[in-house]
Short mmCIF file of N, CA and C in Angstrom, two decimals:
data_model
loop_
_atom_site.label_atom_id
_atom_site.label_comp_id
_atom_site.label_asym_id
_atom_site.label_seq_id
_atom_site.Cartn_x
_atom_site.Cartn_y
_atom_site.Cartn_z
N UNK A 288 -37.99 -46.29 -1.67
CA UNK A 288 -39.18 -47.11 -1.73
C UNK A 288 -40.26 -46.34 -2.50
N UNK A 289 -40.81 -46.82 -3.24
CA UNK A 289 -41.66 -46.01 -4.15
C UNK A 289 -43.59 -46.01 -3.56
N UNK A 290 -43.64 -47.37 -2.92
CA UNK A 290 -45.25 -46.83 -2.08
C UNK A 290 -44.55 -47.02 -0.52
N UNK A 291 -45.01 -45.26 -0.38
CA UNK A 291 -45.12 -45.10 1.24
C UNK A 291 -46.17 -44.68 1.81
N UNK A 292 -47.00 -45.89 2.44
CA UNK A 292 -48.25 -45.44 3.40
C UNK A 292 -47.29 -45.02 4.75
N UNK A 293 -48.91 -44.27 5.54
CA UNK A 293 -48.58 -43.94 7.07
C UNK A 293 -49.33 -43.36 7.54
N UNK A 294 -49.45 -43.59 8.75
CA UNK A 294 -50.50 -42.70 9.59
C UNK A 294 -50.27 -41.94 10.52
N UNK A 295 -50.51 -40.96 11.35
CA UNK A 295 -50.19 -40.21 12.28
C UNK A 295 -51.46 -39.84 13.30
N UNK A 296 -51.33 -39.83 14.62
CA UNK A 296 -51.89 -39.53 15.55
C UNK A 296 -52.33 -38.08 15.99
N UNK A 297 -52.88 -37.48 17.01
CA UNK A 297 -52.22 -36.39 17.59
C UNK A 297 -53.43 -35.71 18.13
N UNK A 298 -52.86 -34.55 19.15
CA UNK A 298 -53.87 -33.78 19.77
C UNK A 298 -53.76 -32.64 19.64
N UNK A 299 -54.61 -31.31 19.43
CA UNK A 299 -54.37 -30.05 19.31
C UNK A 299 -54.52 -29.13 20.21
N UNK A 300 -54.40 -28.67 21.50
CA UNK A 300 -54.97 -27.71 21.91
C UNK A 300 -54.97 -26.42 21.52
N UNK A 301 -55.77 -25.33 22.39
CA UNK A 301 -55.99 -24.20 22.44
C UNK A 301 -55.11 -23.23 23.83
N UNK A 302 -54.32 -22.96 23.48
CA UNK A 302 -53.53 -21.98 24.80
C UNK A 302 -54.30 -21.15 25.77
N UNK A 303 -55.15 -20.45 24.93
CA UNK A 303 -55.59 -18.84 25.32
C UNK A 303 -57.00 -18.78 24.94
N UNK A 304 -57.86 -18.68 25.98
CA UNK A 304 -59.53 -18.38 25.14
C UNK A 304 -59.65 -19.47 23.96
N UNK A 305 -61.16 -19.12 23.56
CA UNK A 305 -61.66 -20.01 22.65
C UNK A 305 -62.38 -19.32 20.94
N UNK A 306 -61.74 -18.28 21.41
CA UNK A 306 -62.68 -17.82 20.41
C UNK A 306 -61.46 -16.84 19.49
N UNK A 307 -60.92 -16.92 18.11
CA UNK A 307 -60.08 -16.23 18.10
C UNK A 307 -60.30 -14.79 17.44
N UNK A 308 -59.91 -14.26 17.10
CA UNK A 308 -59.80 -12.56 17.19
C UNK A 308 -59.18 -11.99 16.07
N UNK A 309 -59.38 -11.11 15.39
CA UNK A 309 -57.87 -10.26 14.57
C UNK A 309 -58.90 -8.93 14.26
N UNK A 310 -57.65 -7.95 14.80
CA UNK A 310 -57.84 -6.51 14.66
C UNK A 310 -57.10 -5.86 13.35
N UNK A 311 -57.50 -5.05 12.52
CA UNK A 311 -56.65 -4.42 11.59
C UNK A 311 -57.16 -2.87 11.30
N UNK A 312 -55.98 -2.11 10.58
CA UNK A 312 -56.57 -1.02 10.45
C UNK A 312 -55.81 -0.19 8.67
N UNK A 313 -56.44 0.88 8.37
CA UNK A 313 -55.40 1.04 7.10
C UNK A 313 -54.34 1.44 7.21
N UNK A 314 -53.32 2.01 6.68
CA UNK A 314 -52.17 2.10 7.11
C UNK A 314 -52.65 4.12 7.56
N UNK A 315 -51.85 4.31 9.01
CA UNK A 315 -52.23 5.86 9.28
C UNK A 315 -53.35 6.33 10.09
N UNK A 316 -54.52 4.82 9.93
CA UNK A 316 -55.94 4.66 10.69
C UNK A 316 -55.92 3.91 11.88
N UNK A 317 -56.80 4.46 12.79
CA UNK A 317 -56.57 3.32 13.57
C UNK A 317 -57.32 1.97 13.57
N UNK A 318 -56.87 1.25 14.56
CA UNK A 318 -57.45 -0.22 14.80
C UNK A 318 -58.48 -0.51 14.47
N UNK A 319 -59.86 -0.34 13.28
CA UNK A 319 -61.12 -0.67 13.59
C UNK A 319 -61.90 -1.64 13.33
N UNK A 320 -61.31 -1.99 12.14
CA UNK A 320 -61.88 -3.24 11.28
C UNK A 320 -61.56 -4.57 12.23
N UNK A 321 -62.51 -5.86 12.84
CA UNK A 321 -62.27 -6.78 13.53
C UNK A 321 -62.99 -7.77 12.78
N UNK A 322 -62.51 -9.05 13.06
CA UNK A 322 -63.05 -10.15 12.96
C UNK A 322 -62.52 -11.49 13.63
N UNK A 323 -63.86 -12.11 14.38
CA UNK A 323 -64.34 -13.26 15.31
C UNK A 323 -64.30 -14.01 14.66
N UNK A 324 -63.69 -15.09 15.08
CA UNK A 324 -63.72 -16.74 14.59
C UNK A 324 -64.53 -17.80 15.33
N UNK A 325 -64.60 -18.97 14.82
CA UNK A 325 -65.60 -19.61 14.90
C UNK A 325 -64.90 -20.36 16.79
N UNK A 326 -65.76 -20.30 17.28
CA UNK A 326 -65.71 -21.10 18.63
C UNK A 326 -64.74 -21.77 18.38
N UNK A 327 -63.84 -23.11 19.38
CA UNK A 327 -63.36 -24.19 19.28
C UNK A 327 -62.87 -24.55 20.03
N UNK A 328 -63.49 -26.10 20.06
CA UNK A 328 -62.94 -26.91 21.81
C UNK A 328 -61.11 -26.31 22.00
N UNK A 329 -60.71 -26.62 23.23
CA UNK A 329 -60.09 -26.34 23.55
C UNK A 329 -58.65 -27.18 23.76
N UNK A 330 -59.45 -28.41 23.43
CA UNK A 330 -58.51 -30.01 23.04
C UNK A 330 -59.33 -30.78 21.95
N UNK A 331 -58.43 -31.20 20.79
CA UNK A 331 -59.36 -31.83 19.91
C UNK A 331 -58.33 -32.90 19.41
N UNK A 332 -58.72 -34.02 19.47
CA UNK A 332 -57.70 -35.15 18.82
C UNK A 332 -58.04 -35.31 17.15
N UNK A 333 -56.62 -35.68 16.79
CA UNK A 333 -56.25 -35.57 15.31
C UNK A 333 -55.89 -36.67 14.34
N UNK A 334 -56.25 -37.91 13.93
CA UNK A 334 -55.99 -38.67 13.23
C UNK A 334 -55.70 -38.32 11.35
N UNK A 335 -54.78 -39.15 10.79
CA UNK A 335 -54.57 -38.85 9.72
C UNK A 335 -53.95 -40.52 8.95
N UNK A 336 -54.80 -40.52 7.89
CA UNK A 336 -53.46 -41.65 7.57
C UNK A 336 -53.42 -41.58 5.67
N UNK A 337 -52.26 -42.15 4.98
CA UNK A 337 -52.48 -41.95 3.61
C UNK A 337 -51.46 -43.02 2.77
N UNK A 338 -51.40 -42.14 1.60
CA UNK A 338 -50.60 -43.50 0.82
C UNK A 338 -49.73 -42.53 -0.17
N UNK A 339 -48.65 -42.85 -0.49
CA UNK A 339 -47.93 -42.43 -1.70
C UNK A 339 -47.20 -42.79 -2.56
N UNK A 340 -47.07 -42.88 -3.57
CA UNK A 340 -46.93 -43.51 -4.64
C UNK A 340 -45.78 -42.82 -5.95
N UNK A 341 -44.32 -43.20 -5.29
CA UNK A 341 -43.54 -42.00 -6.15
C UNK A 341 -43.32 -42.96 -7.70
N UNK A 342 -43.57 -41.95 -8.66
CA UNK A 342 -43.52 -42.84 -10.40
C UNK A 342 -42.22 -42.52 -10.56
N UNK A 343 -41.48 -41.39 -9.93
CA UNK A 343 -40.27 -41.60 -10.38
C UNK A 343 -39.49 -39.85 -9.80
N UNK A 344 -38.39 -39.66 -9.88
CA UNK A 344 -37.44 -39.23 -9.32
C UNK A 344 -38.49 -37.49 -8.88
N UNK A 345 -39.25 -36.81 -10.22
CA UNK A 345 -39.74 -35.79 -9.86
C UNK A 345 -41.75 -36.19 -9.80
N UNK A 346 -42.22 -37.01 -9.45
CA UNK A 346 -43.50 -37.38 -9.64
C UNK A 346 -44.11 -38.22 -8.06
N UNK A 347 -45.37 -37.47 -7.42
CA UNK A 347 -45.63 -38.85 -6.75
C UNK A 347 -47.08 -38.37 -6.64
N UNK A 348 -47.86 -39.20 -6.70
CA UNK A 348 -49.11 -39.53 -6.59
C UNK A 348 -49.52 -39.75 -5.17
N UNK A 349 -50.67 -39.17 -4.75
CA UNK A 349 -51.23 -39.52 -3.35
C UNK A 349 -52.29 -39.18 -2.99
N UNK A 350 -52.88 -39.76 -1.76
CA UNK A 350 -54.32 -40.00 -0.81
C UNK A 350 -54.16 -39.30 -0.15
N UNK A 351 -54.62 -38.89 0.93
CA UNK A 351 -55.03 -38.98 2.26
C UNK A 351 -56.57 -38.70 2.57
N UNK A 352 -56.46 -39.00 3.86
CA UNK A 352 -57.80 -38.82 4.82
C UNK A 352 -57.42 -38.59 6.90
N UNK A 353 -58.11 -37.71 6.68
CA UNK A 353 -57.84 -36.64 7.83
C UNK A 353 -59.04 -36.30 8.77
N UNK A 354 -58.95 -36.69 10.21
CA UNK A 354 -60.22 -36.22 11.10
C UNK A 354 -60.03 -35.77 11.76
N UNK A 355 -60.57 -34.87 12.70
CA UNK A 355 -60.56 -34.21 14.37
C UNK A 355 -61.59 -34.33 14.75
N UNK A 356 -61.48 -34.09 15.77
CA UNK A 356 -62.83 -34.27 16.73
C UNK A 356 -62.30 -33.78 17.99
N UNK A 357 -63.27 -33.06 18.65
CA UNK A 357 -63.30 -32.34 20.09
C UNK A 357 -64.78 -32.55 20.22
N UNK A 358 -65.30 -31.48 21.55
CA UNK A 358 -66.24 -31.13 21.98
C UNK A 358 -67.01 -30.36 21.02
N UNK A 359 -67.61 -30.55 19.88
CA UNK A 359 -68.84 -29.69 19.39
C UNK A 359 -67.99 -29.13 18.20
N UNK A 360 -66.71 -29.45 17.97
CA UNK A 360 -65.58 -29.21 16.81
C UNK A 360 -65.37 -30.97 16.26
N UNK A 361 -66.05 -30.50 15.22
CA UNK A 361 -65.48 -32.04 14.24
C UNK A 361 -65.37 -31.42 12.76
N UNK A 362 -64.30 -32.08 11.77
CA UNK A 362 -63.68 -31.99 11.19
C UNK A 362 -63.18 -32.75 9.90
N UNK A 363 -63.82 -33.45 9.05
CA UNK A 363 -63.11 -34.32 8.35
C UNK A 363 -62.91 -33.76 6.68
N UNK A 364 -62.19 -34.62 6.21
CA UNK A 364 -61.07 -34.11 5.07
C UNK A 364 -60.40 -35.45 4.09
N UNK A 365 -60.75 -35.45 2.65
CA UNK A 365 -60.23 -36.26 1.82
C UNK A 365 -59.35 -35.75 0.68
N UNK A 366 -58.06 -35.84 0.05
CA UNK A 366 -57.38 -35.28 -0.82
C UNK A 366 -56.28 -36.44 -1.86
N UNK A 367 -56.79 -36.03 -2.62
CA UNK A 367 -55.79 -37.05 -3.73
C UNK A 367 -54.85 -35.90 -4.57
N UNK A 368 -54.01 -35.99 -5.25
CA UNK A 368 -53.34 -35.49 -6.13
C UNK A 368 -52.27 -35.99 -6.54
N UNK A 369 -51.40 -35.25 -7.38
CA UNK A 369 -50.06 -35.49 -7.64
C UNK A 369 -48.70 -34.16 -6.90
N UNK A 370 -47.96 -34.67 -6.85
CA UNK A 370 -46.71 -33.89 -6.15
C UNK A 370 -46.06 -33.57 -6.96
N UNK A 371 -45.56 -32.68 -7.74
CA UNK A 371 -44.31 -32.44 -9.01
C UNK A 371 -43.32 -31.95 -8.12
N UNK A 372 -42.21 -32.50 -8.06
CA UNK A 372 -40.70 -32.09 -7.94
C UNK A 372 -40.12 -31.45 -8.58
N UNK A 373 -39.32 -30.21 -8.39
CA UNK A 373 -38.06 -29.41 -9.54
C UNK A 373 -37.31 -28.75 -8.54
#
């Protein structure tokens, strides 16, 4: 089929804390260099829906549009392009 729309649902949580973390160091040094990430709810629902448009065996053209939303975490997102196949 050459146009395939669709949409998708969904929810994301968070396992562990809210805030995420990463430690690094140089190679031989220890642990010192850190960096904190941005807050984020801890459940956030996920909508998505789009369109695609294949021209032919290595080619397809496409949309989408993409939201989340939680508690004080929102999120939205628009993307068009093309897909090359090889």
């Amino acid at each position: 089929m050459a146009f395939r729309p669709y949409v998708g649902f969904g929810l994301r949580a968070q396992l562990q804390g809210r805030k995420p973390e990463a430690f690094c160091g140089y190679a031989g040094a220890p642990l010192v260099l850190g960096a904190f990430g941005a807050q984020r709810a801890p459940l956030v629902g996920t909508v998505s829906a789009g369109v695609g448009y294949r021209v032919n065996d290595g080619i397809e053209l496409f949309s989408t549009v993409e939201a989340q939303t939680g508690r004080d975490d929102h999120r939205e997102s628009i993307a068009t392009g093309v897909r090359l196949r090889f």
